[in-house]
mmCIF file of C-alpha atoms in Angstrom:
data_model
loop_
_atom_site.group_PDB
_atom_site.id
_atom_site.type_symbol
_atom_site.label_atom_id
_atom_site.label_comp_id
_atom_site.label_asym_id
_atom_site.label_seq_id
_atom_site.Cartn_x
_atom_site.Cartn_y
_atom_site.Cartn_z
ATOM 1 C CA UNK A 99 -2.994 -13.309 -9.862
ATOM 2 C CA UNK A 100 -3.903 -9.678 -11.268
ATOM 3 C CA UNK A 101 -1.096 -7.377 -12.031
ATOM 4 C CA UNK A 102 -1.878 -3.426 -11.620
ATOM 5 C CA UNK A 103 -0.176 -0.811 -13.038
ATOM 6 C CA UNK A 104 1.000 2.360 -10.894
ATOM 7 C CA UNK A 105 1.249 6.053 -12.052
ATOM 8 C CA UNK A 106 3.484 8.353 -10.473
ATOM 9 C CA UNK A 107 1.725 11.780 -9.195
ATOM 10 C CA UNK A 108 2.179 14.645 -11.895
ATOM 11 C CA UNK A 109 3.845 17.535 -9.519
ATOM 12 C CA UNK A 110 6.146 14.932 -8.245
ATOM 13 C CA UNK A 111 7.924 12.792 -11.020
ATOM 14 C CA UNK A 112 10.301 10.427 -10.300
ATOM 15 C CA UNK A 113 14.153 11.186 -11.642
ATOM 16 C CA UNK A 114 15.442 7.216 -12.093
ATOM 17 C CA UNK A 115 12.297 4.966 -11.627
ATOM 18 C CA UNK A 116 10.726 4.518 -14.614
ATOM 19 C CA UNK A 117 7.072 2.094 -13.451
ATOM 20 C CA UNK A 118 5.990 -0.017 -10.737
ATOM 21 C CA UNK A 119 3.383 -2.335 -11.238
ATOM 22 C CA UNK A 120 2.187 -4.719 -8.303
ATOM 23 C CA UNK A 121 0.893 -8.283 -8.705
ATOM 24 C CA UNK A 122 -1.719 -9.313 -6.318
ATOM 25 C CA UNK A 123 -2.963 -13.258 -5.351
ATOM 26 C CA UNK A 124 -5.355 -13.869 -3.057
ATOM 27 C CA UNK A 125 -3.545 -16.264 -0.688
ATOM 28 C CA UNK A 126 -6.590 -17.766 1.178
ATOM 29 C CA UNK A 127 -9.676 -16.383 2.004
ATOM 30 C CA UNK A 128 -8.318 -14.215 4.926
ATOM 31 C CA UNK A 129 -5.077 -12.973 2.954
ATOM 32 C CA UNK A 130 -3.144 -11.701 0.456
ATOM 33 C CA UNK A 131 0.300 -12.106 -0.829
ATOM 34 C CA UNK A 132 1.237 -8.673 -2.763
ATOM 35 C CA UNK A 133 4.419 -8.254 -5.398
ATOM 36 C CA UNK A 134 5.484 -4.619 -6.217
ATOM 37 C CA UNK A 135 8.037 -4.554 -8.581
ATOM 38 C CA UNK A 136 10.222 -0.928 -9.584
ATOM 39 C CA UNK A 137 11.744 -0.372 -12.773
ATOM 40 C CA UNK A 138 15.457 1.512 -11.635
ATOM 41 C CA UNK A 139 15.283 0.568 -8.379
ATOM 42 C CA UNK A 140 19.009 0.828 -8.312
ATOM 43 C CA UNK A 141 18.075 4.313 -7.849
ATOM 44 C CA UNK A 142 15.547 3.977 -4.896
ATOM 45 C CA UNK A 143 16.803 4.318 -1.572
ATOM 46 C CA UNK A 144 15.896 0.997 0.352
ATOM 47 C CA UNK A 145 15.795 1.048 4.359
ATOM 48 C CA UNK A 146 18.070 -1.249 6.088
ATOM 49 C CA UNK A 147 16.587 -4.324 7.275
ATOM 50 C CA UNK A 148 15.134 -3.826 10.676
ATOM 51 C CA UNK A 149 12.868 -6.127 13.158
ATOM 52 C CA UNK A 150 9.410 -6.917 11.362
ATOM 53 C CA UNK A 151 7.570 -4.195 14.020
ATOM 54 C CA UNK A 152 4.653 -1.931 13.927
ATOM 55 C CA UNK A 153 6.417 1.654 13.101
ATOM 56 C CA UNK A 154 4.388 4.662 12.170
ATOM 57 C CA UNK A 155 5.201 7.311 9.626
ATOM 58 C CA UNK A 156 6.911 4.929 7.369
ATOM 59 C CA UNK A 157 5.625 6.820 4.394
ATOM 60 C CA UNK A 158 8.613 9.414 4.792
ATOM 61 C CA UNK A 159 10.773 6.855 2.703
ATOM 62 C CA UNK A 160 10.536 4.094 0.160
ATOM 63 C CA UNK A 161 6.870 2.735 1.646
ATOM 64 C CA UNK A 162 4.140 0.251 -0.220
ATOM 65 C CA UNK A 163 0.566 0.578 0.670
ATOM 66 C CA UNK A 164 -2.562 -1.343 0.066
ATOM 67 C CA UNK A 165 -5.963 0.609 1.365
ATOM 68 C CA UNK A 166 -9.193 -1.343 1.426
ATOM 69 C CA UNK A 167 -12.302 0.266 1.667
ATOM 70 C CA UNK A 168 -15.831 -1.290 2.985
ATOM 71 C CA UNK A 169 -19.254 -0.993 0.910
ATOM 72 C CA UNK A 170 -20.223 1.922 2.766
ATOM 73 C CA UNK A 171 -17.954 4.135 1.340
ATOM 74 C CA UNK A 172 -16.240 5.645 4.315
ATOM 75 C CA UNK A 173 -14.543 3.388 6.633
ATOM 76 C CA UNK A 174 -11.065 1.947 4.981
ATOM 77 C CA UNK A 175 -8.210 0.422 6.655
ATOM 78 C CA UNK A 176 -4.386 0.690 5.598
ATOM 79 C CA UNK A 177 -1.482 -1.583 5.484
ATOM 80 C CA UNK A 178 2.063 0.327 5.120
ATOM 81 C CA UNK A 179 4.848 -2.061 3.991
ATOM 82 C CA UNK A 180 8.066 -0.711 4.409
ATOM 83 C CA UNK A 181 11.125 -2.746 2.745
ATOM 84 C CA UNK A 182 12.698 -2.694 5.937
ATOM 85 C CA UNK A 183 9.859 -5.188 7.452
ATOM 86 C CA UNK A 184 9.029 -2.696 9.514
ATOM 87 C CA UNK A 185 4.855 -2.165 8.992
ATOM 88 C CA UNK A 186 1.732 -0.350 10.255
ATOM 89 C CA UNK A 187 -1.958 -1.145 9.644
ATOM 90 C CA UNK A 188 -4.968 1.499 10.788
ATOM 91 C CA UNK A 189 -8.310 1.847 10.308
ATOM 92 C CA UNK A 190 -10.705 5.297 9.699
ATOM 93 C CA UNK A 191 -14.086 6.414 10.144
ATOM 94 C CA UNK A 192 -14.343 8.284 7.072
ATOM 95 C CA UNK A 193 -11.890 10.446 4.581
ATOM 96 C CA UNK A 194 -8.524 10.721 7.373
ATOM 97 C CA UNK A 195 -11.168 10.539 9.715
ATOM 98 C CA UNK A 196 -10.508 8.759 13.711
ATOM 99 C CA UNK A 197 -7.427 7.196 12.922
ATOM 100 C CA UNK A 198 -7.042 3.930 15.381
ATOM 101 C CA UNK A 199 -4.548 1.020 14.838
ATOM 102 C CA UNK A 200 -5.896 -1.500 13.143
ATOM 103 C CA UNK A 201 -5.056 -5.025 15.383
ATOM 104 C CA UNK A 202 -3.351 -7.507 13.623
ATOM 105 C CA UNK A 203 -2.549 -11.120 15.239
ATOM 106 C CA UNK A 204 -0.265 -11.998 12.154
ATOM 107 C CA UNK A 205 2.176 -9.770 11.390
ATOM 108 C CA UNK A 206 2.044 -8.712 7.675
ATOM 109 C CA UNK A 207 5.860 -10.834 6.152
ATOM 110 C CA UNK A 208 7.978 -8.323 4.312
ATOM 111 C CA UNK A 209 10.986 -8.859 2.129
ATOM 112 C CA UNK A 210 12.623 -6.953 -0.604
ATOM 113 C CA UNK A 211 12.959 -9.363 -3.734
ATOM 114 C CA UNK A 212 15.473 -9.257 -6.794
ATOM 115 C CA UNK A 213 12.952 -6.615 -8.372
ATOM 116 C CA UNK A 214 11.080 -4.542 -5.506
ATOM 117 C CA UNK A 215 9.445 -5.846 -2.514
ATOM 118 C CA UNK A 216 6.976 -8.691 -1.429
ATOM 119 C CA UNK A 217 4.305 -8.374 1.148
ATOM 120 C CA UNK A 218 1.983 -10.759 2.614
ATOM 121 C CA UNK A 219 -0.512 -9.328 4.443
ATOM 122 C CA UNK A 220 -3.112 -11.344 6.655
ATOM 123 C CA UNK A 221 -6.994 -9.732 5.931
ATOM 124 C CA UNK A 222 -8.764 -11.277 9.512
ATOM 125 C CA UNK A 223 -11.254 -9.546 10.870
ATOM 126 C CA UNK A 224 -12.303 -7.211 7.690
ATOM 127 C CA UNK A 225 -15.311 -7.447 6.363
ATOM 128 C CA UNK A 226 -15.935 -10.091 4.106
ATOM 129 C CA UNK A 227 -17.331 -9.808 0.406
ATOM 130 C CA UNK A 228 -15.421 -7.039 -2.412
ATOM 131 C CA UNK A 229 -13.937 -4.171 -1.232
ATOM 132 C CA UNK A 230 -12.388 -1.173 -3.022
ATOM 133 C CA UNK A 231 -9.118 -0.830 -3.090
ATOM 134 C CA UNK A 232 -6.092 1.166 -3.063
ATOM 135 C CA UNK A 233 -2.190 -0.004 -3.953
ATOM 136 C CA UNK A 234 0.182 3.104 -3.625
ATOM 137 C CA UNK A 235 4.010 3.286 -3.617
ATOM 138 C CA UNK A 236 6.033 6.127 -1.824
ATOM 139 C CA UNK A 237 9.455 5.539 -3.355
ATOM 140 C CA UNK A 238 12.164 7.762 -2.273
ATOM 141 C CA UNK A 239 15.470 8.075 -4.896
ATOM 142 C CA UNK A 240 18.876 9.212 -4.191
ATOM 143 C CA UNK A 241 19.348 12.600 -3.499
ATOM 144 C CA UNK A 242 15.537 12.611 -1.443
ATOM 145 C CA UNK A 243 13.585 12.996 -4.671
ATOM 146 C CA UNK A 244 10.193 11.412 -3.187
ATOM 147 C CA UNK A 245 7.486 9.904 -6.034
ATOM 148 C CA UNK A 246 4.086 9.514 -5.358
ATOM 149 C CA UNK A 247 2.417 6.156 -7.291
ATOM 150 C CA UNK A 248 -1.272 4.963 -7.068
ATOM 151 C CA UNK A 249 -3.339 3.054 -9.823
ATOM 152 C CA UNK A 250 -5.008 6.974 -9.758
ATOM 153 C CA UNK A 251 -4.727 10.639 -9.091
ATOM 154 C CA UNK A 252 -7.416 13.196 -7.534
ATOM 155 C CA UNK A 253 -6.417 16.562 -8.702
ATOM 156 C CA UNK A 254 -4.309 18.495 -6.243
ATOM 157 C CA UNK A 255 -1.672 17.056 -3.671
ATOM 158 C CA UNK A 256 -0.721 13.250 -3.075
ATOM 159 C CA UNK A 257 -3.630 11.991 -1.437
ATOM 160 C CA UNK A 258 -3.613 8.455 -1.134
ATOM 161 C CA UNK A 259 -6.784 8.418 1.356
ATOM 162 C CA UNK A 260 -8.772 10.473 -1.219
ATOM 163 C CA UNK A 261 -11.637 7.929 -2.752
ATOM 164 C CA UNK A 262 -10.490 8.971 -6.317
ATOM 165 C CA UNK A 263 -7.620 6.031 -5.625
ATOM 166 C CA UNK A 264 -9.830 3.223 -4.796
ATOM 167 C CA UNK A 265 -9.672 2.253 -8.429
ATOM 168 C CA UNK A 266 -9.780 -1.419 -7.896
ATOM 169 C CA UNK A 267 -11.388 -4.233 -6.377
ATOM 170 C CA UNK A 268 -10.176 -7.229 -4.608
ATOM 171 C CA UNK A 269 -12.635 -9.733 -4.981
ATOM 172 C CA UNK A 270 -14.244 -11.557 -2.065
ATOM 173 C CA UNK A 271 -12.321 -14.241 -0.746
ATOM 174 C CA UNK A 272 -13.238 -18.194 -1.175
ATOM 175 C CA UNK A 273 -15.358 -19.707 1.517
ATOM 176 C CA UNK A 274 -13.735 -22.354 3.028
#
């Protein structure tokens, strides 16, 4: 397990949460089971439980993210993991670049914990071997304040597709 620190986006502090971190364990070789935990989440606004389907835009609210991108630099995919078990996964061309859906045969298993949210997301049919990667956090507080967290920043906006966020990798998975 490898625990990763998030940092909330500069224009757009949080008011209550005070850190997320995320604690990641490759699960077997074609998944991974993901642990984001908020300080002051009694602040964050959590969505109400809802049927574990594919939803888009579910960044608007309290949303986790993990974005894994291939050795070539340009193609990623991304998982959003919304506390309500709702989820989405897509895959691009380049920078925000032919968004498609990305097919998933197991539904990625989310459930809000005692201290944030827990996400197991299945990984079959990337490529196999390192990739970069992403981890990101949209948490909205009460009132609508909306933070912005990623292991790094590019200059400007929130921009979690910008390559400046791939900070880390996940290590290739164990052959079987």
């Amino acid at each position: 397990m490898t625990r990763y620190s998030l940092i909330p986006h500069p224009d757009h502090p949080p008011l209550a949460v005070r850190g997320a971190t995320v604690d990641l364990r490759v699960t077997d070789p074609l998944g991974v089971l993901l642990s984001y935990t908020i300080e002051g989440q009694e602040a964050v606004v959590w969505p109400d439980r809802a049927s574990p389907v594919r939803t888009d835009e579910l960044w608007r609210t309290t949303c986790f993210e993990l974005f894994l991108m291939f050795d070539d630099e340009e193609h990623y995919v991304e998982f959003n993991l919304s506390p309500s078990g709702a989820w989405a996964a897509y895959a691009f061309d380049g920078y925000r670049d032919a968004m498609s859906d990305l097919p998933r045969d197991l539904v990625p298993r989310v459930e809000r914990t005692a201290t944030g949210v827990e996400a197991a997301c299945d990984l079959s049919g990337l490529p196999h071997g390192e990739l970069l990667m992403s981890l990101t956090a949209v948490i909205e507080e009460t009132g609508g304040r909306r933070s912005f967290w990623a292991l790094e920043h590019p200059p400007g906006a929130p921009d979690f597709h910008h390559r400046d966020c791939f900070a880390a990798r996940l290590p290739a998975p164990a052959r079987p």
